[in-house]
Amino acid sequence: MWSVHRHAFTAMASPNEIVLAGVAADLAFEGFETAEAEVRRIERKYSRYREDSVISSINGRAGRNAVAVDEETAQLLNFAAELHRQSDRLFDITSGCLRRVWDFKAGREPTPDALALQLQRIGWQRVQWDGRAIALPQPGMEIDFGGIGKEYAADRAVAALRGLGLRHGFVNLGGDLRVIGPRPDGQPWVFAIRHPRNEEQVCARIPLSDGALATSGDYERFFITPDGRRCCHILDPRSGQPVRHWQAVSVVAPLCVAAGALATMAMLIGAEAASRLSTPGVGFLLVDADGRVRTHDPEQLIPLPTSP
Amino acid sequence: MNADVSADPGANSGGSRNAWGGVLAAALLLPGLQSPALAETPPEQAEMSVKLLHYRDRQPGLARIKVTAPSVYLMVPVAGRWSVEGSLVNDSVSGASPRYHSAVSGASRLEETRKAGDIQVTRYNDRDAWSLGAAYSTEHDYRSRTVSAGYRRSSEDNNTTWNLGAAYSDDWIGSSDDPTLSRGRNTTQLTAGVTQAWTSVDLVQLSLGASWGHGMYSDPYKFPDRRPDRREQYTLMTRWNHHFTDWKATLRSSWRYYADSFGVRANTLETAWVQPVSGGWTLTPSLRYTTQRAAKFYYDPVYDASLGAPLPPGYTATSPQYLSPDQRLSAFGAITVGMKVAYEIAPRWTADLSLEHYEQRAAWRLGGSGSPGLARFQADWLQVGLSHKF
């Protein structure tokens, strides 16, 4: 029987795990250190909570001057710009400011005035980005890499592990995961998708030998208003209101950063998600507001969901 | 390569009009997501296969050669960047000795065994790979030794691969009919090719080959058979593989042109459809058509009025001209139909069975009549194999 090594750590405000199989313990240990260091590097560089991060330095100059960025940041900004374009402005890295007025811990909806003020600060199309330097045109405007940063870290961690010659295992950063390669016996790893309304229940099992799986749902951070409306943390940048169409969207794609972005975009676009996600190399599982599961699977990425 | 290839932006056309296919393409541009991809990837697993080939050919009224050949192949990766592979085959041949023109009967029995083996060592670098090989084959009246070298190189984007190859063979030819016969032949062979990923679902390839041989080409078992002692051979081959995403199937097509200094010109068209079906099965039906012009010195089965068969009209024992009754040098058309069934028994175990039927007829030649008077020639191949990766 082949060996399995598991490493758990917390970073990016998520419980994370790295699983490596079919290797000696010392090589697995080297893999864990390398991959965790890569995740922490990305967290330090792009955390909006750290004053010394690239994101903080960009946000800190909002309404003042442009900030020249390094190559890696430039490529992430280009990626964000492409997501904004493809999603008809729904995926917008400037929409994070809405969090200032939505208090999910206290369960409080923002006042219309407070919301209107933040909505004025949203709009990637107004950002001056020339591929080298970025300027936010308005004080109070900000960007963040929510929806791509953690996923990018998972992909980078896997690339680092493959660079060490590791071939079997996966990296799971808070439920956004990327497979390094199948189990040593050639069988896929099987991942369970949690039911969005019942933590104990599994609504599908997805076997993966390769590629990535990311899930976006309305159950991560939310509150229920006194009149019974569910308010989750995924907010429409046009209205500032929580999305309501899907309880959860899981996407299987070759890269975690693509799976994560597509899952978020699907939550935002609502009813059109199924047709927009129908693209080669992508499989998905949608749980609608009534808890019904729909899957689309052009390449047998998601073979057998079990109905809730 | 892993499933990442399906993220190719070119594959986007399969989705609906507003599908988010571009997200995958954009994600692939992010830095450092691909592990240091080796264009020339060393094998990660060892592979072993055993095969059993059964061949027989026949002409009307004559069951001719039967060959049974078990073979074993082994490939082992070494130290991350090397691989060593080799194979052994042991043929046993039984049946009637070759007859020349089909009108002529008179088959002496033959029993024959052939032992052959080859070995190749490959070194993989980031963008290129080179290999050295040697092969040996022996029968009681024939021996062949070959050394070869190959080089492959891939472009930065991995879309183009070039390859070059060279080989040198040293053969010895004897005869069980004539113990005094001991002749040599050597051949130098060069190949060059380029393979291009044209779109995400199309692969095209062009390859050129040339060989220059010197020595004994005549068939010691045919009389009269006198061939030049130099032979130049040239081939041009184009291939096109197209993957149908909706069907998960691949269409392979190729055209090959062959010309040699004996005057043979041949065109071969081949097509195969590789269709995976559920449950681990893959079906590959195939069809091949060849049309060939005869060698300049091939003579039809028309015989000298006084000397009779097998001697051609005007034959004299001292005539210097070349001549051969070998039906492989005649003008003909030939069709091969085949079917291969492969089954994945377990994740690392594959079994396959393939059947091919070959039929050669003078009348099937395209653009000109075939050599008259030759009976049709048929051959069948049946091969079973089992391979394991570990």
XYZ file of C-alpha atoms in Angstrom:
698
model
C 0.000 0.000 0.000
C 1.268 3.450 -0.852
C 1.804 6.120 1.760
C -0.322 9.237 2.249
C 0.949 12.370 3.981
C -1.367 15.177 5.022
C -0.428 18.657 6.136
C -2.989 21.073 7.609
C -2.402 24.774 8.155
C -4.335 28.014 8.353
C -3.665 30.845 5.944
C -5.795 33.321 4.007
C -8.365 33.017 6.794
C -9.105 29.437 5.718
C -8.352 25.944 6.920
C -6.048 24.441 4.301
C -4.645 21.034 3.593
C -2.056 19.524 1.325
C -2.165 15.808 0.629
C 0.764 14.007 -0.992
C 0.796 10.311 -1.724
C 3.215 7.714 -2.959
C 6.354 9.516 -1.770
C 8.784 9.159 1.075
C 8.111 11.217 4.180
C 11.127 13.487 3.737
C 10.150 14.479 0.218
C 6.551 15.018 1.336
C 7.831 17.266 4.125
C 9.865 19.285 1.632
C 6.740 19.574 -0.503
C 4.629 20.809 2.400
C 7.167 23.477 3.305
C 7.534 24.664 -0.289
C 3.807 24.801 -0.974
C 2.874 26.448 2.298
C 5.597 29.057 1.788
C 4.135 29.860 -1.631
C 0.618 30.239 -0.193
C 1.929 32.544 2.543
C 3.924 34.602 0.056
C 0.771 35.284 -1.972
C -1.213 36.048 1.177
C 1.397 38.596 2.327
C 1.614 40.185 -1.063
C -2.102 40.568 -1.719
C -3.843 40.673 1.655
C -5.901 43.820 1.995
C -5.497 43.512 5.757
C -1.736 44.001 5.665
C -0.426 47.510 5.370
C 2.679 46.399 3.530
C 0.803 44.487 0.821
C 0.700 45.518 -2.807
C -3.077 45.843 -2.541
C -2.808 48.217 0.423
C -0.321 50.399 -1.360
C -2.621 50.671 -4.389
C -5.701 51.334 -2.269
C -3.794 53.820 -0.115
C -3.161 56.056 -3.140
C -6.779 56.080 -4.322
C -7.660 59.518 -5.672
C -4.020 60.523 -5.710
C -1.395 58.954 -7.921
C -0.722 55.811 -9.907
C 1.275 52.898 -8.512
C 3.615 50.913 -10.732
C 3.263 47.187 -10.097
C 5.469 44.154 -10.594
C 4.940 41.589 -13.331
C 2.960 39.088 -11.242
C 0.552 41.746 -9.987
C 0.199 43.101 -13.520
C -0.843 39.712 -14.797
C -3.380 39.264 -12.005
C -4.807 42.697 -12.812
C -5.004 41.762 -16.471
C -6.821 38.594 -15.498
C -9.255 40.579 -13.339
C -9.842 42.973 -16.226
C -10.626 40.043 -18.512
C -13.075 38.585 -15.974
C -14.764 41.986 -15.751
C -15.092 42.115 -19.527
C -16.314 38.544 -19.922
C -18.879 38.831 -17.145
C -20.409 42.073 -18.466
C -18.979 43.959 -15.463
C -20.373 41.578 -12.834
C -16.995 40.341 -11.637
C -15.452 43.536 -10.364
C -12.425 43.672 -8.065
C -13.490 47.179 -6.957
C -16.721 45.909 -5.400
C -15.108 44.910 -2.101
C -15.909 48.326 -0.614
C -19.487 47.125 -0.169
C -18.241 45.155 2.815
C -17.881 48.430 4.694
C -21.644 48.822 4.819
C -22.788 45.206 4.996
C -22.232 43.854 8.481
C -22.665 40.092 8.246
C -21.592 39.491 11.832
C -24.187 41.832 13.244
C -26.718 40.858 10.568
C -27.401 44.427 9.528
C -28.438 45.662 6.103
C -26.986 48.992 4.975
C -29.078 52.134 4.746
C -29.883 53.226 1.169
C -27.653 56.288 1.530
C -24.679 54.338 2.801
C -25.102 51.818 0.005
C -25.384 54.554 -2.633
C -22.131 56.115 -1.450
C -20.258 52.814 -1.868
C -21.848 52.081 -5.243
C -20.285 55.305 -6.554
C -16.883 53.864 -5.715
C -17.362 50.707 -7.781
C -16.382 50.281 -11.395
C -13.270 48.650 -12.818
C -13.947 50.459 -16.102
C -13.042 53.726 -14.364
C -9.737 52.422 -13.067
C -6.700 53.683 -14.962
C -4.710 50.574 -15.741
C -2.170 50.636 -18.546
C -0.595 47.250 -17.916
C 2.210 48.686 -15.773
C 0.710 51.221 -13.380
C -2.682 51.420 -11.740
C -4.533 54.479 -10.454
C -7.845 54.432 -8.598
C -9.524 57.703 -9.646
C -11.474 58.384 -6.476
C -10.684 58.512 -2.750
C -12.299 55.573 -0.962
C -12.119 53.367 -4.022
C -10.326 50.053 -3.465
C -9.500 46.762 -5.102
C -9.062 43.289 -3.719
C -8.301 39.863 -5.139
C -11.175 38.054 -3.430
C -12.357 35.293 -5.739
C -9.000 34.835 -7.430
C -6.224 35.203 -4.827
C -6.788 31.984 -2.896
C -7.367 30.049 -6.105
C -4.219 31.473 -7.647
C -2.326 30.382 -4.529
C -3.671 26.828 -4.938
C -2.503 26.716 -8.566
C 0.913 28.137 -7.682
C 1.306 25.660 -4.824
C 0.547 22.791 -7.198
C 3.042 24.098 -9.752
C 5.692 24.229 -7.015
C 4.899 20.680 -5.919
C 5.040 19.398 -9.489
C 8.343 21.196 -9.844
C 9.651 19.001 -7.034
C 8.637 15.965 -9.034
C 5.562 15.186 -6.927
C 2.821 13.566 -8.952
C 0.098 12.367 -6.592
C -2.029 14.494 -4.285
C -3.925 17.752 -4.059
C -3.914 21.219 -2.488
C -7.133 22.346 -0.798
C -7.319 25.972 0.317
C -10.586 26.394 2.159
C -12.540 24.304 -0.317
C -10.927 25.689 -3.462
C -8.724 22.877 -4.572
C -6.410 21.742 -7.297
C -5.269 18.210 -7.926
C -1.573 17.511 -8.523
C -2.257 14.109 -10.024
C -4.279 10.955 -9.353
C -3.764 8.564 -6.468
C -0.681 6.378 -6.906
C -2.894 3.495 -8.026
C -4.166 5.641 -10.902
C -7.583 6.165 -9.329
C -8.987 9.690 -8.969
C -9.332 11.496 -5.683
C -12.993 11.862 -4.758
C -14.229 15.158 -3.317
C -17.593 15.613 -1.663
C -19.657 18.731 -2.284
C -21.375 19.858 0.881
C -25.059 20.566 0.657
C -25.560 24.349 0.985
C -28.415 24.012 3.472
C -27.369 20.974 5.435
C -23.805 20.788 6.614
C -24.133 17.073 7.292
C -25.327 16.237 3.811
C -23.343 15.683 0.646
C -25.027 16.677 -2.604
C -22.423 15.259 -4.979
C -19.142 13.428 -5.130
C -16.669 14.500 -7.759
C -13.743 12.277 -8.726
C -10.753 14.177 -10.097
C -7.431 12.908 -11.377
C -6.399 16.336 -12.522
C -7.732 19.861 -12.664
C -9.450 21.931 -10.026
C -12.702 22.315 -8.150
C -14.035 25.527 -6.613
C -17.342 26.247 -4.944
C -19.077 29.523 -4.298
C -22.173 29.565 -2.117
C -24.523 31.718 -0.128
C -23.816 29.822 3.082
C -20.288 30.942 3.877
C -21.176 34.280 5.423
C -24.817 35.318 5.622
C -27.652 36.437 7.849
C -31.428 36.233 7.642
C -33.322 39.521 7.866
C -36.304 39.864 10.234
C -38.646 39.507 7.259
C -36.955 36.252 6.227
C -34.656 37.288 3.373
C -31.300 35.585 3.184
C -28.385 37.997 2.762
C -25.110 36.366 1.747
C -21.711 37.922 1.235
C -21.749 37.647 -2.572
C -22.902 41.092 -3.626
C -24.022 42.318 -7.020
C -21.784 45.289 -7.910
C -24.648 47.015 -9.728
C -27.160 47.050 -6.887
C -25.003 46.287 -3.886
C -27.519 43.591 -2.963
C -26.802 39.935 -2.181
C -27.325 37.405 -4.954
C -30.341 35.093 -4.543
C -30.549 32.853 -7.588
C -28.249 29.990 -6.584
C -27.535 28.466 -3.210
C -24.219 27.172 -4.486
C -22.192 26.769 -7.649
C -19.354 24.258 -7.981
C -17.105 24.418 -11.018
C -14.542 21.918 -12.281
C -11.901 23.426 -14.573
C -8.252 22.782 -15.446
C -7.019 25.604 -13.196
C -8.316 26.569 -9.777
C -8.173 30.275 -10.599
C -10.522 29.660 -13.537
C -12.842 27.412 -11.518
C -13.047 29.989 -8.714
C -13.699 32.931 -11.003
C -16.336 30.998 -12.948
C -18.110 29.917 -9.746
C -18.278 33.523 -8.532
C -19.400 34.809 -11.921
C -22.124 32.140 -12.040
C -23.422 33.167 -8.600
C -23.562 36.775 -9.807
C -25.203 36.230 -13.178
C -28.031 34.066 -11.861
C -30.284 32.287 -14.340
C -27.849 32.516 -17.244
C -25.155 30.603 -15.362
C -25.806 27.257 -17.029
C -25.413 28.519 -20.574
C -22.447 30.737 -19.755
C -20.584 27.932 -17.997
C -21.142 25.530 -20.896
C -17.686 25.736 -22.338
C -15.138 23.039 -23.141
C -13.064 21.862 -20.208
C -15.612 23.048 -17.643
C -18.070 21.000 -15.632
C -20.436 22.438 -13.078
C -23.022 21.695 -10.445
C -25.692 24.268 -9.616
C -27.951 24.180 -6.565
C -30.884 26.520 -7.148
C -32.844 28.540 -4.603
C -35.206 25.599 -4.026
C -32.329 23.190 -3.455
C -32.619 21.417 -6.801
C -29.329 20.198 -8.222
C -28.432 20.621 -11.876
C -25.223 19.435 -13.419
C -23.669 19.920 -16.773
C -20.822 17.782 -17.713
C -19.529 17.879 -21.260
C -16.509 15.758 -20.485
C -17.704 13.579 -17.643
C -16.045 15.832 -15.115
C -18.899 15.314 -12.691
C -20.172 11.775 -13.153
C -22.610 10.938 -10.425
C -24.257 13.554 -8.254
C -26.603 12.115 -5.683
C -29.758 14.154 -5.247
C -30.291 15.665 -1.819
C 0.110 15.933 -20.705
C -2.749 16.509 -18.339
C -6.287 17.784 -18.811
C -5.000 21.351 -18.958
C -4.883 21.054 -22.721
C -8.657 21.185 -22.849
C -8.391 24.767 -21.659
C -7.109 25.804 -25.027
C -8.860 28.962 -26.150
C -9.383 27.458 -29.568
C -11.759 24.960 -28.023
C -14.109 27.784 -27.122
C -16.119 27.474 -30.287
C -17.803 24.367 -28.922
C -19.636 26.292 -26.227
C -22.687 28.475 -26.517
C -22.353 31.912 -28.027
C -21.780 33.853 -24.826
C -20.045 31.123 -22.908
C -17.201 32.088 -20.625
C -14.612 30.090 -22.489
C -12.183 33.004 -22.429
C -11.798 32.686 -18.663
C -9.758 29.517 -19.054
C -7.600 31.099 -21.716
C -6.999 34.173 -19.563
C -6.183 32.039 -16.521
C -3.518 30.197 -18.470
C -1.684 33.481 -18.974
C -1.136 33.900 -15.237
C 2.493 33.507 -14.242
C 3.923 30.316 -12.852
C 0.798 28.190 -12.925
C 2.265 25.564 -15.147
C 4.937 23.507 -13.524
C 8.224 23.755 -15.420
C 6.763 21.911 -18.368
C 9.177 19.664 -20.134
C 8.326 19.695 -23.788
C 10.082 16.382 -24.109
C 8.626 14.609 -21.133
C 10.507 11.673 -19.740
C 8.216 8.734 -19.101
C 7.053 8.525 -15.500
C 6.101 4.896 -15.503
C 7.659 1.718 -16.686
C 5.740 -0.179 -19.283
C 5.738 -3.786 -20.287
C 3.773 -5.503 -22.970
C 3.558 -8.965 -24.420
C 2.085 -9.603 -27.809
C 1.341 -12.603 -29.927
C 1.099 -12.104 -33.665
C -0.297 -14.629 -36.039
C 0.114 -14.022 -39.774
C -0.785 -16.073 -42.758
C -0.933 -15.338 -46.448
C -2.393 -17.256 -49.321
C -3.170 -17.213 -52.982
C -5.983 -19.134 -54.645
C -5.235 -22.793 -54.205
C -2.188 -22.211 -52.055
C -1.972 -21.502 -48.360
C 1.484 -20.069 -48.109
C 3.339 -18.611 -45.166
C 2.218 -18.849 -41.563
C 4.067 -16.866 -38.948
C 3.626 -17.030 -35.226
C 5.547 -14.393 -33.337
C 5.480 -13.827 -29.608
C 7.175 -10.620 -28.522
C 7.914 -8.766 -25.332
C 8.593 -5.064 -24.857
C 9.929 -3.333 -21.774
C 10.507 0.370 -21.126
C 11.983 1.648 -17.884
C 12.516 5.287 -16.882
C 15.910 5.853 -15.281
C 16.994 8.687 -13.003
C 14.255 11.082 -14.096
C 15.643 12.091 -17.476
C 16.520 8.832 -19.149
C 14.614 5.912 -20.466
C 15.771 2.527 -21.636
C 13.545 0.392 -23.798
C 13.969 -2.848 -25.583
C 12.080 -5.637 -27.218
C 12.567 -9.238 -28.167
C 10.687 -11.168 -30.795
C 10.854 -14.779 -31.826
C 9.121 -15.683 -35.079
C 8.485 -19.144 -36.259
C 7.610 -19.358 -39.905
C 6.197 -22.370 -41.599
C 4.661 -22.995 -44.956
C 5.445 -23.135 -48.607
C 8.454 -21.276 -49.906
C 7.609 -18.250 -51.995
C 6.431 -18.932 -55.469
C 6.906 -16.318 -58.095
C 4.272 -15.943 -60.697
C 1.029 -17.292 -59.458
C 0.614 -19.537 -62.458
C 3.622 -21.480 -61.275
C 3.150 -24.109 -58.659
C 5.768 -26.159 -56.919
C 6.163 -25.213 -53.340
C 8.869 -26.707 -51.229
C 8.198 -26.686 -47.497
C 10.073 -24.348 -45.292
C 10.535 -24.111 -41.588
C 12.193 -21.063 -40.267
C 12.753 -19.193 -37.069
C 13.850 -15.634 -36.590
C 15.134 -14.052 -33.416
C 15.291 -10.304 -33.168
C 15.920 -7.758 -30.465
C 16.482 -4.066 -30.127
C 17.410 -1.603 -27.449
C 17.165 2.164 -27.284
C 18.365 4.702 -24.748
C 16.794 8.156 -24.661
C 17.902 11.260 -22.826
C 15.227 13.940 -22.214
C 16.124 17.605 -21.776
C 13.741 20.519 -21.341
C 13.102 21.188 -25.007
C 14.803 18.324 -26.743
C 15.550 14.643 -26.509
C 18.066 12.410 -28.194
C 18.353 8.689 -28.460
C 20.732 5.968 -29.500
C 19.664 2.512 -30.483
C 20.803 -0.823 -31.774
C 18.921 -3.732 -33.308
C 19.829 -7.281 -34.191
C 17.921 -9.877 -36.139
C 19.003 -13.326 -37.152
C 17.750 -16.291 -39.178
C 19.776 -19.187 -40.465
C 20.156 -17.500 -43.866
C 19.958 -13.868 -42.912
C 21.402 -11.537 -40.321
C 20.896 -7.830 -39.797
C 22.586 -5.372 -37.492
C 21.508 -1.756 -37.160
C 22.649 1.252 -35.182
C 20.531 4.380 -35.041
C 20.422 7.860 -33.575
C 17.565 10.296 -33.249
C 17.003 13.857 -32.150
C 13.767 15.704 -31.381
C 13.253 19.333 -30.527
C 10.129 21.249 -29.513
C 9.361 24.921 -29.929
C 8.947 27.285 -26.981
C 5.147 27.018 -27.130
C 5.307 23.234 -27.625
C 3.205 23.559 -30.770
C 5.945 22.445 -33.133
C 8.278 19.474 -32.937
C 11.105 18.739 -35.321
C 12.841 15.412 -35.555
C 15.884 14.024 -37.290
C 17.010 10.449 -37.491
C 19.816 8.423 -38.976
C 20.442 4.708 -39.115
C 23.010 2.372 -40.594
C 22.358 -1.308 -41.244
C 24.767 -4.063 -42.071
C 23.085 -7.215 -43.393
C 24.306 -10.636 -44.389
C 22.380 -12.756 -46.866
C 22.791 -16.489 -47.315
C 20.597 -19.203 -48.754
C 19.524 -22.623 -47.613
C 19.384 -23.671 -51.279
C 22.924 -22.522 -51.923
C 25.332 -22.965 -48.988
C 28.032 -21.074 -50.866
C 25.991 -17.881 -50.986
C 27.324 -15.252 -48.615
C 26.691 -11.684 -49.589
C 26.411 -8.405 -47.771
C 24.286 -5.324 -47.969
C 24.479 -2.040 -46.147
C 21.973 0.738 -45.930
C 22.143 4.314 -44.741
C 18.875 5.922 -43.814
C 17.971 9.520 -43.003
C 14.643 10.892 -41.840
C 13.424 14.397 -41.049
C 10.026 15.581 -39.977
C 8.006 18.338 -38.446
C 4.823 18.013 -36.414
C 2.618 21.021 -35.872
C -0.349 21.497 -33.531
C -2.440 23.375 -36.026
C -5.422 24.066 -33.785
C -6.282 22.596 -30.414
C -7.882 19.643 -32.185
C -5.727 19.271 -35.296
C -2.266 17.839 -35.567
C -0.429 17.821 -38.878
C 2.857 16.174 -39.722
C 5.201 16.122 -42.658
C 8.053 13.673 -42.863
C 10.671 12.872 -45.434
C 12.816 9.802 -45.627
C 15.646 8.654 -47.823
C 17.765 5.552 -47.824
C 20.723 4.510 -49.872
C 21.573 0.856 -49.998
C 24.389 -1.078 -51.557
C 24.802 -4.811 -51.874
C 22.713 -7.851 -52.577
C 19.078 -7.149 -53.416
C 18.327 -10.222 -55.500
C 16.158 -12.908 -53.972
C 18.200 -16.115 -53.621
C 14.982 -18.160 -53.583
C 13.670 -16.850 -56.864
C 14.993 -17.741 -60.258
C 15.649 -15.854 -62.383
C 15.952 -12.847 -60.087
C 18.667 -10.296 -60.754
C 18.320 -6.869 -59.266
C 20.639 -3.866 -59.225
C 23.072 -3.802 -56.325
C 22.178 -0.234 -55.462
C 18.823 0.935 -54.322
C 17.742 4.444 -53.415
C 14.413 4.877 -51.724
C 12.520 8.076 -50.968
C 9.344 8.653 -49.006
C 7.152 11.657 -48.391
C 4.453 11.321 -45.798
C 1.782 13.705 -44.578
C -0.513 13.016 -41.693
C -3.490 14.785 -40.264
C -5.150 13.855 -36.995
C -8.379 15.587 -36.121
C -10.120 15.234 -32.781
C -13.904 15.486 -32.694
C -14.639 16.881 -29.245
C -18.351 16.078 -29.327
C -17.688 12.456 -30.220
C -14.496 12.158 -28.137
C -13.134 10.481 -31.256
C -10.046 10.984 -33.394
C -9.792 10.672 -37.154
C -6.315 9.792 -38.383
C -5.491 10.266 -42.036
C -2.279 9.967 -43.944
C -0.920 9.974 -47.458
C 2.425 8.432 -48.288
C 4.338 8.637 -51.530
C 7.146 6.215 -52.231
C 9.659 6.175 -55.072
C 12.776 4.111 -55.556
C 15.548 3.647 -58.064
C 14.043 0.309 -59.158
C 11.248 2.344 -60.699
C 8.557 1.516 -58.158
C 6.179 4.393 -57.423
C 3.478 3.928 -54.829
C 0.786 6.040 -53.207
C -0.867 4.983 -49.974
C -3.908 6.556 -48.375
C -4.843 5.503 -44.888
C -7.562 6.456 -42.496
C -8.559 5.255 -39.041
C -11.248 6.265 -36.610
C -10.389 5.956 -32.912
C -13.585 5.792 -30.926
C -13.587 5.348 -27.155
C -16.861 3.866 -25.985
C -18.142 3.404 -22.474
C -16.736 0.871 -20.069
C -13.076 1.283 -21.010
C -13.396 0.027 -24.588
C -11.822 1.684 -27.610
C -12.660 0.676 -31.178
C -10.400 1.579 -34.073
C -11.609 0.610 -37.538
C -9.120 1.380 -40.284
C -8.874 1.340 -44.065
C -5.772 1.568 -46.246
C -5.408 1.709 -50.008
C -2.155 1.382 -51.953
C -1.611 1.699 -55.660
C 1.773 0.869 -57.146
C 3.651 1.006 -60.423
C 5.900 -1.963 -61.204
C 9.663 -1.918 -61.010
C 11.396 -1.361 -64.343
C 12.735 -4.895 -64.420
C 9.664 -6.718 -63.169
C 8.481 -9.145 -65.829
C 4.940 -10.271 -66.335
C 4.083 -13.973 -66.239
C 4.622 -14.412 -69.957
C 7.293 -16.975 -70.614
C 9.829 -17.797 -73.213
C 8.321 -19.871 -76.018
C 11.013 -22.506 -75.970
C 12.368 -22.351 -72.381
C 8.955 -21.984 -70.759
C 8.206 -20.863 -67.221
C 9.688 -19.292 -65.197
C 11.914 -17.764 -67.823
C 10.845 -14.566 -69.564
C 10.812 -14.191 -73.341
C 14.291 -13.761 -74.789
C 15.975 -15.034 -71.663
C 19.606 -16.067 -71.886
C 21.696 -17.152 -68.984
C 24.210 -14.417 -69.687
C 21.773 -11.564 -70.376
C 22.971 -8.647 -68.281
C 19.630 -7.039 -67.760
C 17.895 -6.984 -64.452
C 14.744 -8.976 -64.005
C 12.502 -10.121 -61.199
C 9.225 -12.034 -60.982
C 8.613 -10.875 -57.390
C 4.959 -9.961 -57.080
C 5.844 -7.238 -54.551
C 7.536 -5.408 -57.418
C 4.519 -5.740 -59.739
C 1.859 -3.151 -60.536
C -1.185 -3.579 -58.351
C -3.686 -2.052 -56.013
C -4.209 -3.291 -52.460
C -6.745 -2.710 -49.752
C -6.293 -3.395 -46.054
C -9.255 -3.344 -43.713
C -8.644 -3.565 -40.007
C -10.304 -3.403 -36.650
C -8.621 -2.995 -33.299
C -10.411 -3.432 -30.016
C -8.684 -2.271 -26.866
C -10.020 -2.742 -23.366
C -8.757 -1.252 -20.149
C -9.035 -4.173 -17.754
C -7.842 -2.190 -14.769
C -6.331 1.325 -14.486
C -2.879 0.177 -15.555
C -3.709 -2.875 -17.605
C -4.791 -2.814 -21.223
C -5.607 -5.705 -23.484
C -6.007 -5.386 -27.215
C -6.983 -7.497 -30.151
C -6.468 -6.461 -33.738
C -7.393 -8.045 -37.013
C -6.284 -6.947 -40.452
C -7.101 -8.336 -43.830
C -4.968 -7.450 -46.842
C -5.898 -8.137 -50.416
C -3.772 -7.315 -53.448
C -5.107 -7.404 -57.010
C -3.658 -6.192 -60.276
C -7.029 -4.770 -61.325
C -7.203 -2.489 -58.291
C -4.345 -0.331 -59.479
C -5.373 3.268 -60.044
C -4.508 5.154 -63.226
C -3.135 2.326 -65.306
C -3.566 -1.379 -65.629
C -1.894 -3.645 -63.140
C 0.469 -6.428 -63.979
C -1.535 -9.030 -65.902
C -1.848 -12.658 -65.013
C -1.232 -12.384 -61.278
C -3.657 -14.099 -58.999
C -4.929 -12.115 -56.066
C -2.827 -12.260 -52.948
C -4.336 -12.235 -49.469
C -2.897 -11.946 -46.004
C -4.357 -11.809 -42.507
C -2.920 -10.541 -39.282
C -4.283 -11.367 -35.878
C -2.580 -9.888 -32.857
C -3.420 -10.102 -29.182
C -1.567 -8.060 -26.629
C -1.502 -7.229 -22.962
C 0.294 -4.220 -21.536
C 0.918 -3.010 -18.037
C 2.273 0.246 -16.639
C 3.950 0.218 -13.282
